XYZ file of C-alpha atoms in Angstrom:
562
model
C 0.000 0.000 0.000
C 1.355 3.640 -0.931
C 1.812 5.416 2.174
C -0.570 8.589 1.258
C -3.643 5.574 1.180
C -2.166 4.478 4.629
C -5.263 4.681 6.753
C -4.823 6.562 9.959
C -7.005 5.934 13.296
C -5.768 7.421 16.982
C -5.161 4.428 19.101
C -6.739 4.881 22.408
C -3.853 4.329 25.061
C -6.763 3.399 27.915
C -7.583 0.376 25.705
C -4.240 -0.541 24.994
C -3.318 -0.713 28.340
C -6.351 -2.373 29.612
C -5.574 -4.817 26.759
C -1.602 -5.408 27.964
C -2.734 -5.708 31.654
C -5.308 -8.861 30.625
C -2.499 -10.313 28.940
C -0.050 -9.759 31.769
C -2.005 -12.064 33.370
C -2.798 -14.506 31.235
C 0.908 -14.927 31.119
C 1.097 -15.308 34.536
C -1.799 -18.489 34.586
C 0.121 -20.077 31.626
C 1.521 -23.415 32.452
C 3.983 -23.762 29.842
C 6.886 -21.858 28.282
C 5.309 -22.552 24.816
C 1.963 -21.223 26.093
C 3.326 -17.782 27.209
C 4.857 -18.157 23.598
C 1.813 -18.392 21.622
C 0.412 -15.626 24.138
C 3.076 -13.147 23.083
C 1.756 -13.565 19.533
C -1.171 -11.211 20.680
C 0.862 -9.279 22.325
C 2.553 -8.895 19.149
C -1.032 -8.093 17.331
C -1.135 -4.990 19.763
C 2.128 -3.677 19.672
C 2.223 -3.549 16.024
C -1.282 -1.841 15.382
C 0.006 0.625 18.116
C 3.071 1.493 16.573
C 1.903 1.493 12.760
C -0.274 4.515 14.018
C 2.440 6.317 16.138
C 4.760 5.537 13.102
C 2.121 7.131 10.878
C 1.025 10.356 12.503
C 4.928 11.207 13.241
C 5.561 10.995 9.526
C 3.033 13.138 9.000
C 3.572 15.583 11.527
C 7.198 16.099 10.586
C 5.916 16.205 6.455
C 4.465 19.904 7.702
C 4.675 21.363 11.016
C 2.005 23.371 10.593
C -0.485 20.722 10.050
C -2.796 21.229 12.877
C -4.597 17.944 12.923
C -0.927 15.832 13.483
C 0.253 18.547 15.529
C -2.188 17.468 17.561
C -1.878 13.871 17.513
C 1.638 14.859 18.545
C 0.913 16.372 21.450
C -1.138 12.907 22.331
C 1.763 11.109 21.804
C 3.693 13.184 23.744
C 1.618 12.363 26.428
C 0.813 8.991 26.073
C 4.030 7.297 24.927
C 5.315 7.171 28.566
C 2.276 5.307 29.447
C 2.456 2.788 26.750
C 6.431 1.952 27.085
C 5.618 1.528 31.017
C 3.022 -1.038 30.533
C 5.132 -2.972 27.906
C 7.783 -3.165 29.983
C 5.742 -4.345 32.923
C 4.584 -6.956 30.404
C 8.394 -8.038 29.241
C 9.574 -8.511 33.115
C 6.343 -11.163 33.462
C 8.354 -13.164 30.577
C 11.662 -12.321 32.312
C 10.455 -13.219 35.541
C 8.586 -16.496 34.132
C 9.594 -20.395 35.634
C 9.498 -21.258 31.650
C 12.310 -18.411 30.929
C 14.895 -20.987 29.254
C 11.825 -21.596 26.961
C 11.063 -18.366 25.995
C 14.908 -17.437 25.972
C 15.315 -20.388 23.164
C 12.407 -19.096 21.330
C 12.956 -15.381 21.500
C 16.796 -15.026 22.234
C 19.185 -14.106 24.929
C 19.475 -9.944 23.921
C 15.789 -9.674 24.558
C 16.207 -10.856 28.323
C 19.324 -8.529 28.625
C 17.116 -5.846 27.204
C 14.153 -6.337 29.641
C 16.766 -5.766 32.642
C 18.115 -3.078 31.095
C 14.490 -1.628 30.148
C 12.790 -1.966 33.245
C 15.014 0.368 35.146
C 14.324 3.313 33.324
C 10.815 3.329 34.009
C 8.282 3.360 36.684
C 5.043 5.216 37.695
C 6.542 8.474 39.514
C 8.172 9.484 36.392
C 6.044 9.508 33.798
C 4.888 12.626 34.134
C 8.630 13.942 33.655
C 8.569 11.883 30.418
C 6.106 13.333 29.349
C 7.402 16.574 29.896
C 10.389 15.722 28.594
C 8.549 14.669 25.005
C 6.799 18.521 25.127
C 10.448 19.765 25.150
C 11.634 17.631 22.890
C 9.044 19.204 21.059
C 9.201 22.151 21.287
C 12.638 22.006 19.914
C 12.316 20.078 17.231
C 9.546 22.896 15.950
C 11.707 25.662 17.006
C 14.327 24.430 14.344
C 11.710 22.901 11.988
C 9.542 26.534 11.295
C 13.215 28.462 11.535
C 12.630 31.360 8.797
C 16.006 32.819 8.145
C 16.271 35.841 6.024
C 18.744 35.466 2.963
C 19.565 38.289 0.201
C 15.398 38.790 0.367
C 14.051 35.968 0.626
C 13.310 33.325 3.639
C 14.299 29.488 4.073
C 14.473 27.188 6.665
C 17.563 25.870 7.465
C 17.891 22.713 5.202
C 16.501 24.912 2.356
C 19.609 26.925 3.235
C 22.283 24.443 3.202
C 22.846 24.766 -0.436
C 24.454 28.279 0.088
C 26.078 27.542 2.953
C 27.942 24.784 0.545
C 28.255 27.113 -2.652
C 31.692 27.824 -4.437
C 31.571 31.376 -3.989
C 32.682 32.116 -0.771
C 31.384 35.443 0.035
C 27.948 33.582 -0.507
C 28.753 30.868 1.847
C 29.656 33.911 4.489
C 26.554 35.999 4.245
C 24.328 32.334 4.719
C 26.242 31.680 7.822
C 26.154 34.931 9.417
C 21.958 35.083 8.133
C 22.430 30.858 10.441
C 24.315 32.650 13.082
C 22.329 35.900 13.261
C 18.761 33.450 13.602
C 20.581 31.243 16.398
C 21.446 34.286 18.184
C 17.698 35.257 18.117
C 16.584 32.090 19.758
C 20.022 30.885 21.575
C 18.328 31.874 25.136
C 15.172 29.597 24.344
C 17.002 26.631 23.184
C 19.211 27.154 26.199
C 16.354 27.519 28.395
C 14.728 24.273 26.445
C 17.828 22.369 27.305
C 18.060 23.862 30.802
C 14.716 22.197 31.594
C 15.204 18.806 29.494
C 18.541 18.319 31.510
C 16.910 19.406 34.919
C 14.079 16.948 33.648
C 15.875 13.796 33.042
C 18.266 14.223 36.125
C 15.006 13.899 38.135
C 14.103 11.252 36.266
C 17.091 9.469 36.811
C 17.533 10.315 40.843
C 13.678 8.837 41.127
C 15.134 5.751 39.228
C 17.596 4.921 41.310
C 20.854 6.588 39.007
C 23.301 8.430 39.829
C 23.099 10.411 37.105
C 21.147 10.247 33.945
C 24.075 9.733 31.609
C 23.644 5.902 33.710
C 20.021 5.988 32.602
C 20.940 6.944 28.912
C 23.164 3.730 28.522
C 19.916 1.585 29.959
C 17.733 3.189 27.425
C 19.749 3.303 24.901
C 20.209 -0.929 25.051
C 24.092 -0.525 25.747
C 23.911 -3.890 26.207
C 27.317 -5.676 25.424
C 29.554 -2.535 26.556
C 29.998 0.575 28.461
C 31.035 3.787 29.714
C 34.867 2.582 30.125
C 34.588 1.627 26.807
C 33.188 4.573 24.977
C 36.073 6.485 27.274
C 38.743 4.337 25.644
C 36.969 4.805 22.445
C 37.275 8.354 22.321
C 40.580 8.435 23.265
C 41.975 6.449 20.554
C 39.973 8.839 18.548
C 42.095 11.952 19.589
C 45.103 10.189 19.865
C 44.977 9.141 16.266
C 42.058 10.840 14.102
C 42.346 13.793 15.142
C 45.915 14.217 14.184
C 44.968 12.653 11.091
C 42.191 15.344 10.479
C 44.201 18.075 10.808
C 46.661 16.624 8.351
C 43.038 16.275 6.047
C 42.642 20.150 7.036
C 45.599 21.431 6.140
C 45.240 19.816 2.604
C 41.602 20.923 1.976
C 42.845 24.828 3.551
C 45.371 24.650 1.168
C 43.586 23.471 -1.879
C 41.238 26.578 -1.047
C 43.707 28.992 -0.804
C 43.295 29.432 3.223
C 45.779 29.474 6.061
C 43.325 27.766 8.134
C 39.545 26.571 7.793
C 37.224 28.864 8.647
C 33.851 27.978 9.855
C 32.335 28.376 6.262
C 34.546 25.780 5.374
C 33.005 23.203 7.227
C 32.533 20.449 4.534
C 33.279 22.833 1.557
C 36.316 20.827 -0.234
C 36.525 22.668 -3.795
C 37.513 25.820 -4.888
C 34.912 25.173 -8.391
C 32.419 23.892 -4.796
C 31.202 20.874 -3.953
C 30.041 17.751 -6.092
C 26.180 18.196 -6.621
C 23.934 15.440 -8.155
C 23.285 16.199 -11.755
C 19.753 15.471 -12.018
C 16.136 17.030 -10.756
C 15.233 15.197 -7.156
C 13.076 12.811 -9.056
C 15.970 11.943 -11.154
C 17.823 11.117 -7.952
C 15.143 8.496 -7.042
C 15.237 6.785 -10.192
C 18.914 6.617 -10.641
C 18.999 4.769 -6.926
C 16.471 2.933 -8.065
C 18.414 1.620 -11.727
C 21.804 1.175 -9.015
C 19.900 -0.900 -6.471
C 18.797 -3.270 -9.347
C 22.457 -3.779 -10.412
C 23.838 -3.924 -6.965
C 22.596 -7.263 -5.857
C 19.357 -9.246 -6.318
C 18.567 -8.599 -2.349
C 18.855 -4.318 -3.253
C 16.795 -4.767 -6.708
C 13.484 -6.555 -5.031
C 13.689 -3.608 -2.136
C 14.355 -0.640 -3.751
C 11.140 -1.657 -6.274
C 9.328 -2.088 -3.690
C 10.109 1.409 -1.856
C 9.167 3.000 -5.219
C 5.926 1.145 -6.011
C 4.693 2.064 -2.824
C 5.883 5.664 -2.303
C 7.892 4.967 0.786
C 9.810 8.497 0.243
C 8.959 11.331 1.709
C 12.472 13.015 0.778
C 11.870 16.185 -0.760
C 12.382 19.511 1.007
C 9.918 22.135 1.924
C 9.147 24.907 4.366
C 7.676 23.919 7.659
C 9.297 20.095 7.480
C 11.506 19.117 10.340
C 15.372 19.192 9.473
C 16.996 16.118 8.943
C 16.532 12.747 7.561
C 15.540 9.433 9.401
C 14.092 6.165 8.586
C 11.234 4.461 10.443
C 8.977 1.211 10.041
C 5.178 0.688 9.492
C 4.985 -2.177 11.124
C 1.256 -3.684 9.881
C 2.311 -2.954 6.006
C 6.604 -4.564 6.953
C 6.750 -1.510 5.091
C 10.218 1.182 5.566
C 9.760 4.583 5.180
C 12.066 7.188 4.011
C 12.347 10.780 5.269
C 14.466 13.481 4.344
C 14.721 16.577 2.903
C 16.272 17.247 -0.551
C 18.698 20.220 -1.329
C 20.255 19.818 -4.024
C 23.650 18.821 -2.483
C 25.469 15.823 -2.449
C 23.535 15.413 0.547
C 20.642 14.808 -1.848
C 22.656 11.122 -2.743
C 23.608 10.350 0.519
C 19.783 9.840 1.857
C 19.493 6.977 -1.270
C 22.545 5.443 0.042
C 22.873 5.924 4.012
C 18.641 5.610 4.663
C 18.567 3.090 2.164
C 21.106 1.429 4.036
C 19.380 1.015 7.358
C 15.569 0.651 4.920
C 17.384 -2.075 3.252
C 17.997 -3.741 6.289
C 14.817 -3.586 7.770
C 13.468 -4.760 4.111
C 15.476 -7.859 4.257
C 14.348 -8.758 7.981
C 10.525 -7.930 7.905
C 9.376 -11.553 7.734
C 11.230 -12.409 10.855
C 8.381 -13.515 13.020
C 11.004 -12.982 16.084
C 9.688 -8.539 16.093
C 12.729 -8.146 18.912
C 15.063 -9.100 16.511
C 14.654 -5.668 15.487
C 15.083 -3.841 18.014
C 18.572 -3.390 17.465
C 21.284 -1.306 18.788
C 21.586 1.878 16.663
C 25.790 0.881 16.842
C 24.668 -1.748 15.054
C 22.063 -0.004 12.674
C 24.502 2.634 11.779
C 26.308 0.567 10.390
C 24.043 -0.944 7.591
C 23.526 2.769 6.430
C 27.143 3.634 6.914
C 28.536 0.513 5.031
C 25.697 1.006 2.451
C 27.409 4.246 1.500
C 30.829 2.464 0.711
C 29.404 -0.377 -1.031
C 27.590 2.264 -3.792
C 30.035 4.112 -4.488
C 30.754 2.314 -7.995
C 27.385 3.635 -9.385
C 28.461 7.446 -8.134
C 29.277 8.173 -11.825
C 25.699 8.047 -12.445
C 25.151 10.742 -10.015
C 27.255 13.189 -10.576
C 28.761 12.905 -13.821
C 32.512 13.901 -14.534
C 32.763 15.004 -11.013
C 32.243 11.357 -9.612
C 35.724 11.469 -8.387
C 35.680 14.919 -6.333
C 32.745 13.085 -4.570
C 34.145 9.736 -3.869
C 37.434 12.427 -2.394
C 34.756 14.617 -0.612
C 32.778 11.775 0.660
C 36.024 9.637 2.323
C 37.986 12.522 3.724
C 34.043 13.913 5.244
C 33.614 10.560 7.003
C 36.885 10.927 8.672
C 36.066 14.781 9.580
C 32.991 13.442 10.744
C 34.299 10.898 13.948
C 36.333 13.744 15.727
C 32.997 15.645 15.905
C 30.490 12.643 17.033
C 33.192 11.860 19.934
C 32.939 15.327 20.940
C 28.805 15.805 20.851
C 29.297 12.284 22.865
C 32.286 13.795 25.480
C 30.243 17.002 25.531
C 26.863 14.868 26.661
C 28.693 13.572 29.673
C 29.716 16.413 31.073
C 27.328 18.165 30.955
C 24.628 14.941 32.667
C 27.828 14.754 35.066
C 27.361 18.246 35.975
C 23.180 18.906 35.590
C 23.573 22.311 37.810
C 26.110 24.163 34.545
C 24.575 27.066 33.591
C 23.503 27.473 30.232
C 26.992 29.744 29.645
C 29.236 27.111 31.525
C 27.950 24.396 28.816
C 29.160 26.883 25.876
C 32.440 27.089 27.678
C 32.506 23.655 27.503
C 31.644 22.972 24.195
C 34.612 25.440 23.171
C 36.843 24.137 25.584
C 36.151 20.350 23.676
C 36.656 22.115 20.140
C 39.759 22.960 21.062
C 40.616 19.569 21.564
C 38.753 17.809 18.973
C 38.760 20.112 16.194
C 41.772 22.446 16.606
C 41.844 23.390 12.932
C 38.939 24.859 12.256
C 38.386 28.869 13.361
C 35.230 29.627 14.407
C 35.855 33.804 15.143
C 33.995 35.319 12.194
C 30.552 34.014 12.972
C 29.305 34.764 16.769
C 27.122 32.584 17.371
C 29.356 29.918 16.783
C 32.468 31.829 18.448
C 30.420 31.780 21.857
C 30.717 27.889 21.819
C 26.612 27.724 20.200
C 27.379 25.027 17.329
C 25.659 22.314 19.848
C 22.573 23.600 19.864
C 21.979 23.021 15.839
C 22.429 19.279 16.877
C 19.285 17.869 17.044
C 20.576 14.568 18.213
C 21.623 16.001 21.518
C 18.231 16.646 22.324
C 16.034 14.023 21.164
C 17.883 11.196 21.666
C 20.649 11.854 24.010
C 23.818 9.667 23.989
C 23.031 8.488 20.555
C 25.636 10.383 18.804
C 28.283 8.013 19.580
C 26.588 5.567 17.430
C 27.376 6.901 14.489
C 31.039 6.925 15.432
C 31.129 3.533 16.289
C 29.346 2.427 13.634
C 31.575 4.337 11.699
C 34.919 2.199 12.178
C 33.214 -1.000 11.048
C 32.103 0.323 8.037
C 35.195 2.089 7.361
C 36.516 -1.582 7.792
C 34.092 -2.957 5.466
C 35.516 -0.031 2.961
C 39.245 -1.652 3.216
C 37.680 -5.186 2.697
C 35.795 -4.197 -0.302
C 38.479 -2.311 -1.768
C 40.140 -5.790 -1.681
C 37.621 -8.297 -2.266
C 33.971 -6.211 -3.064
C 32.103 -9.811 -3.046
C 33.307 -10.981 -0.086
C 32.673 -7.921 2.021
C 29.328 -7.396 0.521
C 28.068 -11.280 1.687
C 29.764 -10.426 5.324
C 27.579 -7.392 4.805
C 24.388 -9.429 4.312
C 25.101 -11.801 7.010
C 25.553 -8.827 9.436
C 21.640 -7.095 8.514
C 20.680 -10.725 8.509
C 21.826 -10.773 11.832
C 19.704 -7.937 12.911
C 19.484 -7.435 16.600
C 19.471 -11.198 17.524
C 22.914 -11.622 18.816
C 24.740 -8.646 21.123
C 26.755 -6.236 19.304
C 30.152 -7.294 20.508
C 29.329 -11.461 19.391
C 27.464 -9.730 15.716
C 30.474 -7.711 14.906
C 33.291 -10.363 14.973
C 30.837 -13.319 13.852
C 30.844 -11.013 10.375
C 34.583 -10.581 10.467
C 35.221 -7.068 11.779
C 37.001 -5.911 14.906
C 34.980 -4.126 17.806
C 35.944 -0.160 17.552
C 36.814 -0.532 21.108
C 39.589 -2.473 21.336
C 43.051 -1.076 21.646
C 45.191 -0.647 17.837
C 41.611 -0.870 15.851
C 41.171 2.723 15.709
C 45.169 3.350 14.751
C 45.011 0.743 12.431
C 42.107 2.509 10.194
C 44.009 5.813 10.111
C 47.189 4.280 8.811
C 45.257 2.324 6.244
C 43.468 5.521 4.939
C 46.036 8.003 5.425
C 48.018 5.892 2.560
C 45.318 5.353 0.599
C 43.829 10.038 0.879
C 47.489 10.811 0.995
C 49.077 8.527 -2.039
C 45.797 9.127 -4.204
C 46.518 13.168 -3.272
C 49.725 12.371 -4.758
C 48.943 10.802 -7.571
């Protein structure tokens, strides 16, 4: 079914919970494992009807924040979500708590018992009413940014609809779009400070009720870190500034020279060309279509999904006033349907929504008849790195996107992923101190954040814009307030498929079936067991990290040469 014919109906949350609490405890009077087994089946039935709405009216709502029917349903969301993850969880520690748990633990897998532990401590009946607080905030953020009207030589844009300035060749154009970015932030800096004020105030309660010490402890739980933890992200992001960021500044001082700059300025942030950036050559609809005619070539497995997505109209990708920023994807659960979202600019950005939210689409695709719905609830280290890897394994069909320029692309594209991991350690390194220290004042957390870009990204001057010379840059990161701690993901994620990309270069086959295995895989092993089963090393472990940089710094530096 298209997604526009997608019938939408508001599930009532009193029903839903009535309905969970009768099967709580018809669980409990079962008198076999494979009893409470068949049982979860309806519990299944519910959970999926539940979230093919929520799924629904959040598409919608983001499609055009102006809408005032989905604003609405929003807002019930907002409010009821707390209620509804509560009761599920109560219903997940009946099967955790069940005499027939080897049973179920055969039948449904070890993670999911892990997961239950993990899940039921971040929840109870005194703080749902911060949670759903927390969701208005969230929010009222995420609209904040999403209705942003920024005034530009005349004319107004939101901020995606700006981006393709901010990346043009000229670069007294990319100076007066920053300063219009930097002169809007400035206008609303005090309410997104006084937003994130209240949602760290917010989930420190929440956490202190729970039982935490702080919430960055709560953050792991919800998060599913399952298989690893703080000590390990810590080591993690060492290596990173031991070795990538040296390496980065090396990458800087090539792409400041090829510009004609002493050092980047903050209008060269992921500008790489004198003649500009790479941009797709064809209309968005064009873009679609040419994913579309690589998927088919790319594998069998890429061909039957990527028809599918189009036959169905399971894009929503091109950009418009009053969408929220960003890109995601997300699942309709009742129609094992995907569903992309993004916003089109006309940048290279444009290609990397067909290849990164394909990625993780494509992997939800190729699992949807697993009757095993857990399986899916995967880490997002491990999701991020079906989109990530996706991006590697295309890039033989980039031709087709941008013409002669293919090359300054596949350049652009490498040396930006490596950019990229200095900055997601830092949003991650910035997140615990500031859920270490809740009482900062909305000043002390800029300090901060300057204080870590001195350490993580030395080479890039940030004086000529003031927003971002008070230490504001954080508060354009939407990640850091919707789904805190996540940023690390992409990080992590990052080094395996950067691992995949020196195995392909070598043996593209052979890295593309590990690849399959891996989304195959799912969420039905723990990260740690899924990422060495497939052939790659864990990004924590000491030498992995150093290893990557020497393998790409010959490979960016020789090619430079050449």
């Amino acid at each position: 079914m298209k997604f526009k014919d997608m019938p939408y109906k508001r599930p009532d949350a009193d029903a839903y919970e009535k309905a969970i609490s009768e099967l709580i405890e018809k669980q409990k009077a079962a008198k076999s494992g494979e009893e409470q087994f068949q049982l979860h089946q309806d519990y299944y039935a519910l959970h999926n009807d539940f979230a093919t709405a929520y799924n629904i009216a959040c598409v919608r709502h983001d499609a055009d924040n102006t809408d005032k029917f989905y604003e609405a349903e929003n807002d019930y969301y907002d409010q009821v979500a707390p209620r509804v993850t509560n009761i599920n969880i109560k219903y997940y520690k009946v099967l955790y708590d069940s005499p027939y748990r080897s049973y179920l633990e055969q039948k449904l897998g070890p993670v999911l018992f892990k997961n239950i532990e993990l899940n039921s401590k971040t929840i109870n009946d005194k703080v749902i009413p911060l949670m759903q607080e927390e969701n208005a905030l969230v929010s009222k953020y995420d609209k904040l940014i999403a209705t942003a009207q920024i005034e530009y030589e005349g004319k107004t844009y939101n901020l995606s609809l700006l981006e393709p300035f901010i990346r043009n060749k000229d670069r007294d154009v990319r100076r007066r779009a920053c300063e219009s970015v930097s002169k809007w932030f400035m206008s609303v800096t005090d309410e997104i400070d006084d937003i994130y004020d209240r949602m760290v105030k917010n989930r420190t309660e929440q956490a202190k009720l729970l039982g935490f010490k702080s919430f960055t402890e709560l953050a792991y739980c919800r998060m599913n870190r399952n298989s690893y933890g703080r000590k390990d992200v810590e080591n993690f992001r060492k290596q990173i500034k031991e070795y990538f960021v040296p390496f980065v500044q090396k990458l800087s001082e090539k792409d400041a020279a090829r510009l004609g700059l002493k050092k980047l300025q903050h209008t060269e942030i992921r500008v790489y060309f004198n003649e500009g950036n790479p941009n797709p050559t064809g209309a968005p609809e064009e873009i679609l279509k040419t994913g579309q005619n690589m998927y088919e070539e790319l594998s069998p497995e890429t061909k039957e999904y990527m028809n599918f997505m189009m036959e169905n109209d399971l894009f929503d990708v091109f950009g418009r006033k009053n969408k929220t920023d960003g890109g995601y994807q997300t699942y309709i659960a009742n129609y094992k349907a995907p569903f992309i979202f993004a916003n089109f600019n006309g940048t290279s950005s444009d290609v990397d929504v067909i290849t990164h939210e394909c990625g993780h689409a494509f992997q939800a695709y190729l699992t949807r008849n697993d009757n095993i719905i857990e399986h899916n609830d995967l880490g997002m280290e491990t999701a991020e790195i079906h989109s990530m890897s996706m991006e590697y394994f295309t890039y033989g069909w980039m031709k087709n996107f941008f013409g002669n320029r293919y090359k300054d692309y596949l350049e652009m594209h490498l040396e930006d992923a490596c950019v990229f991991l200095p900055y997601g350690s830092m949003v991650d390194e910035f997140q615990h101190v500031v859920y270490d220290n809740p009482e900062m004042t909305p000043a002390q957390r800029k300090e901060t954040w300057n204080k870590l870009e001195a350490q993580y990204r030395p080479y890039i001057d940030f004086s000529e814009m003031e927003f971002y010379s008070l230490g504001g840059f954080w508060q354009k990161q939407t990640h850091i307030f919707d789904v805190p701690f996540y940023y690390i993901d992409y990080a992590l994620a990052s080094i395996c498929a950067m691992q995949f990309k020196i195995w392909m270069d070598r043996d593209f086959k052979d890295a593309w079936n590990h690849y399959l295995k891996l989304c195959r895989l799912s969420g039905s092993d723990f990260y740690t067991n899924m990422i060495k089963s497939v052939g790659l090393k864990t990004p924590f472990e000491d030498g992995v990290v150093k290893e990557i940089v020497e393998k790409l710094s010959e490979k960016i530096f020789k090619e430079s040469r050449d």
